[in-house]
Coordinates of C-alpha atoms in Angstrom, one line a residue:
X9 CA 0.0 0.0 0.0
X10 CA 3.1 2.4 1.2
X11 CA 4.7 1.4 -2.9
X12 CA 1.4 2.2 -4.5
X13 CA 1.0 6.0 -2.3
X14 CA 4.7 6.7 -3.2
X15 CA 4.2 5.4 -7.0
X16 CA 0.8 8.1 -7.2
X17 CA 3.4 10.5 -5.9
X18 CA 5.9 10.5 -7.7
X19 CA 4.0 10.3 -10.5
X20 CA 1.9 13.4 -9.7
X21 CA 5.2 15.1 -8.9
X22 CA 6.5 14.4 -12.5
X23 CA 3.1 15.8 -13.7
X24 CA 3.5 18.9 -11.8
X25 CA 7.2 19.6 -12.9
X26 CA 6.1 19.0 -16.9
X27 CA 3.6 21.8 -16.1
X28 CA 5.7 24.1 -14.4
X29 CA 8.6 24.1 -16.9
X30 CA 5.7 24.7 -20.0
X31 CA 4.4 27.6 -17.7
X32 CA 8.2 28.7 -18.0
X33 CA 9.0 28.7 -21.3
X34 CA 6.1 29.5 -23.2
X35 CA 6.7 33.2 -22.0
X36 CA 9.2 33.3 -24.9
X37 CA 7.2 31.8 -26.9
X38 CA 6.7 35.4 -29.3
X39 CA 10.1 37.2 -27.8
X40 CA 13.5 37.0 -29.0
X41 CA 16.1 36.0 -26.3
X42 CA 20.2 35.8 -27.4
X43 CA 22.9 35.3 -24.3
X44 CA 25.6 37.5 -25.7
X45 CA 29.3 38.5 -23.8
X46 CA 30.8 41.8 -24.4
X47 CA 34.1 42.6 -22.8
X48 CA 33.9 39.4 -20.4
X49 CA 30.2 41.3 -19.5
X50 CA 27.9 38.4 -20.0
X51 CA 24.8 40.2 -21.9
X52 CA 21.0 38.9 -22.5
X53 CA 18.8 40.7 -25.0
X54 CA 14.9 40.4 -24.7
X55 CA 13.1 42.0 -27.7
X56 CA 9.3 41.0 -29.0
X57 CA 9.2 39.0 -32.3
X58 CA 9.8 40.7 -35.8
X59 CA 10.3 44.2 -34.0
X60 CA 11.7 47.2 -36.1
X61 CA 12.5 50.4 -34.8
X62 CA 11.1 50.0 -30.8
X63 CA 12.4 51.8 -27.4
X64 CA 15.2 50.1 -26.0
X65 CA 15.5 49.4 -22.0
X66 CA 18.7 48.7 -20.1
X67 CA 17.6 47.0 -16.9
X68 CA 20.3 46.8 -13.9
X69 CA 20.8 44.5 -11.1
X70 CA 21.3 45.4 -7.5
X71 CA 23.9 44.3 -5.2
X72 CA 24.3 40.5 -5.0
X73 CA 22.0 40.4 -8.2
X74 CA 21.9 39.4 -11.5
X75 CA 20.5 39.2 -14.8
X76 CA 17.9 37.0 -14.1
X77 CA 16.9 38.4 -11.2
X78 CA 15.8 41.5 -13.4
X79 CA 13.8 39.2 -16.0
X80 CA 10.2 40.2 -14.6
X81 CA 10.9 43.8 -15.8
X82 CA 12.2 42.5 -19.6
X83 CA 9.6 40.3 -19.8
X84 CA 6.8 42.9 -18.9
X85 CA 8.7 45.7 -21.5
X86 CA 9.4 43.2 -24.4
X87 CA 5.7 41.9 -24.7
X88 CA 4.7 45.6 -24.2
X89 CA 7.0 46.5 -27.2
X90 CA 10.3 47.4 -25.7
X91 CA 13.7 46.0 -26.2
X92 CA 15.9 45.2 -23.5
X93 CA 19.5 44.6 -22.3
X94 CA 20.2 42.8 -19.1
X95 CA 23.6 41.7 -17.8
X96 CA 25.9 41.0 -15.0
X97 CA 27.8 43.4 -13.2
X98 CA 31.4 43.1 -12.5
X99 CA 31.8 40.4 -10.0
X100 CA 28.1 39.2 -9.9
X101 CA 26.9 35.9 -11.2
X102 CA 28.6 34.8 -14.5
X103 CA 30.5 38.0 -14.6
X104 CA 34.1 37.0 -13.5
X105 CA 35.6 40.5 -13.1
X106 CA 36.0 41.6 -9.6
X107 CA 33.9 44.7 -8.8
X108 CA 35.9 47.9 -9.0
X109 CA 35.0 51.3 -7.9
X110 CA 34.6 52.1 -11.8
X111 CA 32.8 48.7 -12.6
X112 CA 29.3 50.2 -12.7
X113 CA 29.4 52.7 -15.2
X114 CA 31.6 50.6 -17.3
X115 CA 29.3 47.4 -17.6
X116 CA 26.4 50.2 -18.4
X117 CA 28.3 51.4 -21.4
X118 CA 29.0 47.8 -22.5
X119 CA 25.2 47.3 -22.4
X120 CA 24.3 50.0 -24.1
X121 CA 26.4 50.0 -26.9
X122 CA 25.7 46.2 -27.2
X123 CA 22.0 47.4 -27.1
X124 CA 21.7 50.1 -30.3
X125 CA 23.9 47.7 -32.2
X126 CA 20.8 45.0 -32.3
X127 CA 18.7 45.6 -35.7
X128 CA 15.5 46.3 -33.9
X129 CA 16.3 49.2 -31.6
X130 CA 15.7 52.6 -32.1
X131 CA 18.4 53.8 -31.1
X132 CA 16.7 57.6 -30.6
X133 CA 14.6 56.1 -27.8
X134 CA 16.4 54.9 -25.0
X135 CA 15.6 54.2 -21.4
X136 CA 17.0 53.1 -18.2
X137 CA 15.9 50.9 -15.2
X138 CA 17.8 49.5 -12.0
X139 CA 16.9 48.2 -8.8
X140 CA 19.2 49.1 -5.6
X141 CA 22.8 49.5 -6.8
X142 CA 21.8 49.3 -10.3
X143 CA 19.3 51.9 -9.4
X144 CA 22.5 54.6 -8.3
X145 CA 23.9 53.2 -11.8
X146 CA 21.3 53.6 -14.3
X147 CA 20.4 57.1 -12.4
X148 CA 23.8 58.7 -12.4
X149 CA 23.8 57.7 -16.2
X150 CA 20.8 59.1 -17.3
X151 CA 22.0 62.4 -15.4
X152 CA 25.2 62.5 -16.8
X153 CA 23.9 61.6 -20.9
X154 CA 20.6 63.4 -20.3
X155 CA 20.1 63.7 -24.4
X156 CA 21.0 59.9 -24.7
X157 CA 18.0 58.6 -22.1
X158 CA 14.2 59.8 -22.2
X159 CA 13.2 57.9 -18.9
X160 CA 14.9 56.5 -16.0
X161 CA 13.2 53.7 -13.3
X162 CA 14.6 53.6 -10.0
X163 CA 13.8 50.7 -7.8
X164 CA 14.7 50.5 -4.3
X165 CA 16.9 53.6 -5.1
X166 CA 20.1 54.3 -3.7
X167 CA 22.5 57.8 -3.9
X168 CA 22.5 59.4 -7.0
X169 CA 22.6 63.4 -7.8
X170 CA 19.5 64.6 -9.1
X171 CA 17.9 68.0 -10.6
X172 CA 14.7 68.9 -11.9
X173 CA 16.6 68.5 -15.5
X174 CA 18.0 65.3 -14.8
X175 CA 18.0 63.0 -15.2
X176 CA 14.5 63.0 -17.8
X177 CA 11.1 61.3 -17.0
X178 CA 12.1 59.8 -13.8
X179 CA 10.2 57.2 -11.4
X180 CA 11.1 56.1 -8.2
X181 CA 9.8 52.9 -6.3
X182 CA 10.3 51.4 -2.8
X183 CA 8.6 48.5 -1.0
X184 CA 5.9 49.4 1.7
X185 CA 8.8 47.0 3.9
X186 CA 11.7 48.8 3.0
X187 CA 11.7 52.2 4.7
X188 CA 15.5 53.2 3.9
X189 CA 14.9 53.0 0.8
X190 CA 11.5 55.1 0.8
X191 CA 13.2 57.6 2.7
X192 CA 15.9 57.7 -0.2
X193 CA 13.4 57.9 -2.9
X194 CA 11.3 61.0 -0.6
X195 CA 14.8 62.9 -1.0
X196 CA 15.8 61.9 -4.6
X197 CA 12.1 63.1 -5.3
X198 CA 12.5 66.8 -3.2
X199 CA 15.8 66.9 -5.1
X200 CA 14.5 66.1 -8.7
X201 CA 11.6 69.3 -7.8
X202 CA 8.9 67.1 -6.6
X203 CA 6.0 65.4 -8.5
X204 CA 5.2 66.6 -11.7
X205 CA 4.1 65.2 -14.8
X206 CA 5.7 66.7 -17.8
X207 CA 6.8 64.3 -19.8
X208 CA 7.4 66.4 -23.1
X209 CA 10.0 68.9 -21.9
X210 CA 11.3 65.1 -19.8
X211 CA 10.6 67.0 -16.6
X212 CA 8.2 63.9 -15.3
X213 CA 9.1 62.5 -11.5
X214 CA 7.0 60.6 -9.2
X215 CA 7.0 58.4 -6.7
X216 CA 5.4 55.0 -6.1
X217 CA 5.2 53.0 -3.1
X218 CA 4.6 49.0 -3.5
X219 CA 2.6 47.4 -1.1
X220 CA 3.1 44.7 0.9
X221 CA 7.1 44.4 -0.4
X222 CA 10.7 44.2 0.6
X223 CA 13.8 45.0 -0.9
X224 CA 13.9 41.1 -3.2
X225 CA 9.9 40.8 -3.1
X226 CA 9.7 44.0 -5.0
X227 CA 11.1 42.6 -8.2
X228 CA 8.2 39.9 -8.6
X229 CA 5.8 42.5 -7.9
X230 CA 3.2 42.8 -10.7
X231 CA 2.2 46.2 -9.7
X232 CA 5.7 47.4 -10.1
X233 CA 6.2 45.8 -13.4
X234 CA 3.4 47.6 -14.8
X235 CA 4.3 51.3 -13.5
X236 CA 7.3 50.8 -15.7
X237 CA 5.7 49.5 -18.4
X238 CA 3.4 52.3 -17.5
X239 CA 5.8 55.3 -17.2
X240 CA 7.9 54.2 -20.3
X241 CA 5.1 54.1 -22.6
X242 CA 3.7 57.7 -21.5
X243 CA 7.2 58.9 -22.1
X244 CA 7.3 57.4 -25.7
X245 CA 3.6 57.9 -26.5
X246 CA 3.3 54.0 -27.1
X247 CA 0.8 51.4 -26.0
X248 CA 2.0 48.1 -25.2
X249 CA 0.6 45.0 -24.3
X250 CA -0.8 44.3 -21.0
X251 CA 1.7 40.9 -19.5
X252 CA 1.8 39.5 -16.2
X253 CA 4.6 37.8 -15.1
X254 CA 3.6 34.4 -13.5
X255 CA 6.9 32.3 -13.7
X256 CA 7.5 32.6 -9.9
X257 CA 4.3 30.5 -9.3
X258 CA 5.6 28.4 -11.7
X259 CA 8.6 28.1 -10.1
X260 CA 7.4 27.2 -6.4
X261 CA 5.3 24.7 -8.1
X262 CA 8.5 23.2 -9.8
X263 CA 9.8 23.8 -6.0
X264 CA 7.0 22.0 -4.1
X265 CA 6.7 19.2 -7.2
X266 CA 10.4 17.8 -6.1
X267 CA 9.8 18.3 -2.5
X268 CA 6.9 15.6 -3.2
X269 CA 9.3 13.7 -5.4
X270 CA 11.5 13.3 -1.8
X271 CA 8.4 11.9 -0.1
X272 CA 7.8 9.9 -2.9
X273 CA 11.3 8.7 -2.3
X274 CA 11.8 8.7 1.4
X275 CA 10.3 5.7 2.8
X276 CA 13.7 4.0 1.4
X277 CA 15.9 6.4 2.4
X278 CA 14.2 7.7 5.8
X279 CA 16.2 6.4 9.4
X280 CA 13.1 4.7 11.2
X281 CA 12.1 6.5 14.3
X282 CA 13.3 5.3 17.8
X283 CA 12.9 6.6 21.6
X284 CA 16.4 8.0 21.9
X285 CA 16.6 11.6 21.2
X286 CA 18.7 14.3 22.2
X287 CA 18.3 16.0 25.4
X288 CA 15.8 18.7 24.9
X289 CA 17.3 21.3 27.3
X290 CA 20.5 20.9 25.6
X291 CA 19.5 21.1 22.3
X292 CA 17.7 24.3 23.2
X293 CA 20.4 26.0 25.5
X294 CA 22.6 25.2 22.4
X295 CA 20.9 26.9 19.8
X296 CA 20.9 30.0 22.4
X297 CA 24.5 30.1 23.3
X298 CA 25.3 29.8 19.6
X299 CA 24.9 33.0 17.7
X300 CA 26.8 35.3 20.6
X301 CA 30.0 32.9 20.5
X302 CA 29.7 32.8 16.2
X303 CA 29.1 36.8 16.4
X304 CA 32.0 36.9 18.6
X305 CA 34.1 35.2 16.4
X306 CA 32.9 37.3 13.6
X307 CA 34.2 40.2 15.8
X308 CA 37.6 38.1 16.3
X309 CA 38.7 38.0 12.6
X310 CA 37.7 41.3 11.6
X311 CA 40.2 43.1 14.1
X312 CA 42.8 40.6 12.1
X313 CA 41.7 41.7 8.6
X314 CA 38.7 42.6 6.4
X315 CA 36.2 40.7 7.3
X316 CA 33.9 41.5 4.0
X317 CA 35.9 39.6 1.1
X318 CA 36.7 36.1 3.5
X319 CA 36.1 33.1 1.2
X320 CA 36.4 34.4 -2.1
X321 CA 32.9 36.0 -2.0
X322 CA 31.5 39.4 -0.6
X323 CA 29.6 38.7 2.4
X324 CA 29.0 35.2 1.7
X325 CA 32.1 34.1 3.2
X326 CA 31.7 35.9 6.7
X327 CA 27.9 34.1 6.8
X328 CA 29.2 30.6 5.9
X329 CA 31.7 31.0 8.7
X330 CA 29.2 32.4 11.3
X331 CA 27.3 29.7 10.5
X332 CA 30.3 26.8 11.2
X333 CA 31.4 28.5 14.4
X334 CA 27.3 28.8 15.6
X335 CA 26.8 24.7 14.6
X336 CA 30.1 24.2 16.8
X337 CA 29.2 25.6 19.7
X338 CA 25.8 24.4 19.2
X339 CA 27.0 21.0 18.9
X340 CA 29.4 21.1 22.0
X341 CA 26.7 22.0 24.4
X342 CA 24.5 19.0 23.2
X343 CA 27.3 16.7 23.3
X344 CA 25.4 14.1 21.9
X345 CA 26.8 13.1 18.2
X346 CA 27.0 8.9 16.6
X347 CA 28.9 8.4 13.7
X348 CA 28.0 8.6 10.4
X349 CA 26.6 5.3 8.4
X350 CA 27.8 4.7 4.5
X351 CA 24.0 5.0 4.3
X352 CA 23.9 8.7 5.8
X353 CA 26.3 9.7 2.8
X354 CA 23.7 8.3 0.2
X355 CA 21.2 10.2 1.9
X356 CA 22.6 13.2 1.9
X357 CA 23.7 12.9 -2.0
X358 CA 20.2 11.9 -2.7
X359 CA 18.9 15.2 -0.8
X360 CA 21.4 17.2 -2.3
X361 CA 20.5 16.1 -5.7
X362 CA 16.8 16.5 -5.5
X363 CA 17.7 20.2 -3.4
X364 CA 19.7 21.8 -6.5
X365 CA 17.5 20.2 -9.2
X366 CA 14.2 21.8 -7.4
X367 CA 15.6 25.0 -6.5
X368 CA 18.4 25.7 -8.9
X369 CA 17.7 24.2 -12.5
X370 CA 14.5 26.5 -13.0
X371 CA 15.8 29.2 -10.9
X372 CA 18.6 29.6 -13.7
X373 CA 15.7 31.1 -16.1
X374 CA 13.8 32.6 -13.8
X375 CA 15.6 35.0 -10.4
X376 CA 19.5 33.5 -9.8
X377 CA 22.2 32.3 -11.9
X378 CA 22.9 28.8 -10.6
X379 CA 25.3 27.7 -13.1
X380 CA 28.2 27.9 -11.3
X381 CA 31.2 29.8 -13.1
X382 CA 34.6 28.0 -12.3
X383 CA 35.6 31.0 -9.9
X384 CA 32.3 30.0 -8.0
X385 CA 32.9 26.3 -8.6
X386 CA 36.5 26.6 -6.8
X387 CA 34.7 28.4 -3.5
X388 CA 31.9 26.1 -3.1
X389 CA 33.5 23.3 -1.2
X390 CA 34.6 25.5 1.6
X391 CA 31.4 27.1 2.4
X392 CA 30.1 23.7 2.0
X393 CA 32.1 22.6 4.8
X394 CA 32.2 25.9 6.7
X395 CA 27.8 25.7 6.6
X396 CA 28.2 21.5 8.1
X397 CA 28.7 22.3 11.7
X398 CA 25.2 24.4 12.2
X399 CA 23.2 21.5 10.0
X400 CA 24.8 18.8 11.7
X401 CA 23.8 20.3 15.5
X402 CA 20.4 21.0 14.1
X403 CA 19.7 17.4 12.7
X404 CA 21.0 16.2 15.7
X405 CA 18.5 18.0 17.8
X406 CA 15.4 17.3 15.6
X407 CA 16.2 13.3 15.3
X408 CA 13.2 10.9 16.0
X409 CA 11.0 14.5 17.1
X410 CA 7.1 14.4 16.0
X411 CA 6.0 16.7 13.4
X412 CA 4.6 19.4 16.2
X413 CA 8.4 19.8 17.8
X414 CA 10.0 19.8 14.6
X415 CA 7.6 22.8 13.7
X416 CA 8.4 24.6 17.3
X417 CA 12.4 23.5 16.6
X418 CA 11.8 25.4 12.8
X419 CA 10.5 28.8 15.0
X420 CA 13.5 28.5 16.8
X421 CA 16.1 28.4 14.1
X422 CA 14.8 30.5 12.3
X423 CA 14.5 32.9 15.2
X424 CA 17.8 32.1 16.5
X425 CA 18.9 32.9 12.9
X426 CA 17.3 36.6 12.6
X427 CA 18.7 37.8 16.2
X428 CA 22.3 36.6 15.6
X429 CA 22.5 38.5 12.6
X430 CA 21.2 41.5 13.7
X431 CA 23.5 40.9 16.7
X432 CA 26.1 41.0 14.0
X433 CA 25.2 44.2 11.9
X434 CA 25.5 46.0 15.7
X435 CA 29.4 44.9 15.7
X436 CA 30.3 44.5 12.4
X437 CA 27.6 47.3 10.3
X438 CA 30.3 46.5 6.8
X439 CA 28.0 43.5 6.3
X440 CA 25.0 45.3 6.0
X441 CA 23.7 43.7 3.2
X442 CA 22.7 41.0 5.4
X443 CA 19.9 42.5 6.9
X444 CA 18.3 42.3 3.2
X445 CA 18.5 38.5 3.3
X446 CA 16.9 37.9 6.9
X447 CA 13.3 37.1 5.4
X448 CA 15.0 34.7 3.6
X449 CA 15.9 32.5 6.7
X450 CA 12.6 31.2 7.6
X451 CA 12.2 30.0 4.1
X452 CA 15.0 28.3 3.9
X453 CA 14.6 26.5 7.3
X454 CA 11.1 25.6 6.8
X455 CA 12.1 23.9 3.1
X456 CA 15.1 22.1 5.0
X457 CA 13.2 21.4 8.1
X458 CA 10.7 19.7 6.0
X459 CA 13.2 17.3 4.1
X460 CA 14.5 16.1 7.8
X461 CA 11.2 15.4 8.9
X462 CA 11.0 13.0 5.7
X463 CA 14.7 11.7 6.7
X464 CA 15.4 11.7 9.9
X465 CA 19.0 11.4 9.5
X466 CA 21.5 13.7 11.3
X467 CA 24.3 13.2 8.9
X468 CA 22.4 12.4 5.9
X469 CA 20.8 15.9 6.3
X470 CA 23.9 17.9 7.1
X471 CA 25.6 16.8 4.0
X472 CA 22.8 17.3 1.6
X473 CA 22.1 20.4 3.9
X474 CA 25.4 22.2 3.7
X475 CA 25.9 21.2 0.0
X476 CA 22.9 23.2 -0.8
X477 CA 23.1 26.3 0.8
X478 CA 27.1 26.2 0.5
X479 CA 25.8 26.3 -3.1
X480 CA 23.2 29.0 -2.6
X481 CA 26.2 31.0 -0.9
X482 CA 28.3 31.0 -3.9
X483 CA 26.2 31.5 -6.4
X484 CA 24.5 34.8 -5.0
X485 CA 27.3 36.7 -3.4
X486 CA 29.5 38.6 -5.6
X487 CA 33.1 37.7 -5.9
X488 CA 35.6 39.4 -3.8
X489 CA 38.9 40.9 -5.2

């Protein structure tokens, strides 16, 4: 009866991850798409079908960004009637380059004369839209070529100097969630002369706040997608098609269809469930102690050195090793730990395998380049090994739990998780870009969380654990110098 359940499963996981990957592709079904490299700049061109003479877009990634990341706006512009140019900053994604203090504007003039050289751009209409660091880029562009760009979209906007000239036609957005970065786009609007909506003499600003987002969530955000659309085509004095961008319910449906594909598969794999369990008081007084002696550390190494660039990667580094150090201590305090079986290390194969194949192979065409470049590929085993310690403790501490502790034990993680970094922004405010990714936590958690409650197998989970997000580590963070 168990055989025939997991059989349906896996069968209606298959299903689901057929349908996902249609829902997917068929968006390019009537666009043009060509992966191009200028410079070592890794370049990816979104135009409609037979197009001649149309507006063409750049759209720039913010920190810790890429390409792909930016494909909801280029999606939404290209079936509207727009070309665009996307591509990877200096350092980011498949862009090997280290980022330089220069990089910015450099890559920006790569895209754009890659841009005007494709045969169905009008090169007399040109705009301009970036999100966070690519907003301060695409901004200070537009200001400084004011005859070369019409419009200019700021999302999430950083620092930029701005007049009621320049740049032209400029709109600002911010997440309801994000309130630096409405606070910077309340002072780039008082600086650019407040609202107006002049769009002839390029002399437009405004402001738009998007509800119910954060910094990352604001890119999916169909309401944001359409005020560019929006703002573009009442600069240009076109009307575009009306597109909605639904690939990132596609995506968590590829996601969840692979997550059932594990339960389809667990029964074989899963460690049956016995009495002995670890000490709940330990495990818990663990978990506790374990971010103040990993921010510590943190605190350690950077009087010895920058602490920014450690591992190869911005940021990235200095998380994977908080992480190591937190699973450590975590693990000390329990003192409870068997050795691993061979079966543990086909476990955690298995769960790595399913992990990168449901969150990475259709997350390369739709928000993160997860190819790894062979600079990424080279700093992936050490995060790998740096992330172990903090899986490791917390398998150990969830083993042979029912499914209401496991959910309490996922609470505290995650919670654990969002304190200790803020407790490290207070000592070490250089790594600020982490208090951007604490929403992301919980998700993570709760997607391994679940995959150990099919398991049940410390080691098996840490290895397929720590591969994964030692993965997710080096494929996000840009590469240090």
């Amino acid at each position: 009866m168990k055989k025939n359940r997991s059989l349906v499963l896996a069968f209606i996981a298959l299903v689901l991850i057929v349908i996902s990957w249609w829902g997917v592709l068929r968006v390019q079904a009537s666009l043009i798409v060509r992966q191009m490299e200028c410079q070592q700049v890794p370049l990816l061109y979104v135009a409609p079908k037979n197009a001649q003479n149309v507006p063409g877009v750049l759209i720039a990634h913010g920190y810790a960004g890429s390409k792909q990341l930016m494909l909801g706006y280029a999606y939404t512009l290209a079936h509207a009637g727009y070309a665009t140019m996307l591509w990877d900053f200096d350092g980011h994604a498949a862009n090997t380059k280290p980022l330089e203090k220069n990089s910015l504007q450099q890559n920006l003039n790569v895209a754009y004369k890659v841009l005007i050289e494709q045969p169905e751009v009008d090169r007399s209409r040109l705009a301009v839209l970036g999100h966070s660091m690519g907003s301060g880029a695409v901004m200070s562009a537009a200001s400084d070529r004011v005859e070369r760009y019409a419009a200019t979209v700021a999302v999430s906007p950083t620092g930029a100097s701005i007049t009621a000239n320049a740049p032209r036609n400029l709109l600002l957005q911010a997440g309801s969630w994000e309130s630096r970065f409405v606070a910077n786009a309340k002072r780039l609007l008082q600086a650019g002369g407040g609202e107006n909506s002049n769009f002839a003499q390029g002399k437009a600003r405004k402001f738009l706040i998007i509800p119910n987002a954060e910094h990352i969530t604001i890119l999916f955000r169909n309401f944001s997608h359409q005020a560019a659309r929006d703002w573009l085509n009442s600069t240009f004095r076109i009307n575009g098609h009306s597109y909605t961008d639904y690939r990132m319910v596609w995506y968590f449906l590829h996601l969840l269809a692979w997550l059932a594909m594990l339960g389809a598969i667990a029964p074989v794999l899963a460690t049956p469930l016995i009495n002995n369990k670890t000490p709940q008081l330990k495990s818990w007084i663990g978990l506790l102690v374990a971010p103040f002696v990993a921010t510590g550390t943190l605190v350690l190494i950077n009087r010895l050195g920058d602490i920014n660039g450690l591992g190869g990667v911005l940021v990235g580094g200095a998380v994977s090793i908080w992480f190591g150090v937190a699973g450590l201590s975590w693990l000390i305090v329990m003192a409870s730990l068997r050795l691993p079986s061979p079966r543990s290390f086909a476990i955690g194969i298995t769960l790595f395998i399913i992990l990168w194949v449901g969150f990475g192979a259709m997350a390369q065409v739709v928000w993160l380049q997860w190819w790894l470049i062979p600079a990424r590929l080279q700093i992936f085993p050490m995060l790998a090994v740096a992330c172990f310690p903090w899986f490791l403790a917390s398998g150990v501490a969830q083993q042979n739990l029912n499914f209401g502790e496991r959910i309490l034990w996922w609470l505290g993680q995650s919670t654990a998780l969002i304190c200790g970094f803020i407790l490290v922004l207070a000592f070490l405010p250089q790594l600020g870009f982490i208090y951007l990714l604490l929403p992301l936590f919980p998700v993570f958690m709760v997607i391994l969380s679940f995959c150990f409650w099919l398991l049940n197998n410390p080691w098996g989970y840490a290895i397929g654990s720590s591969l994964f997000f030692g993965w997710v580590l080096a494929s996000a963070f840009p590469l240090a110098s």
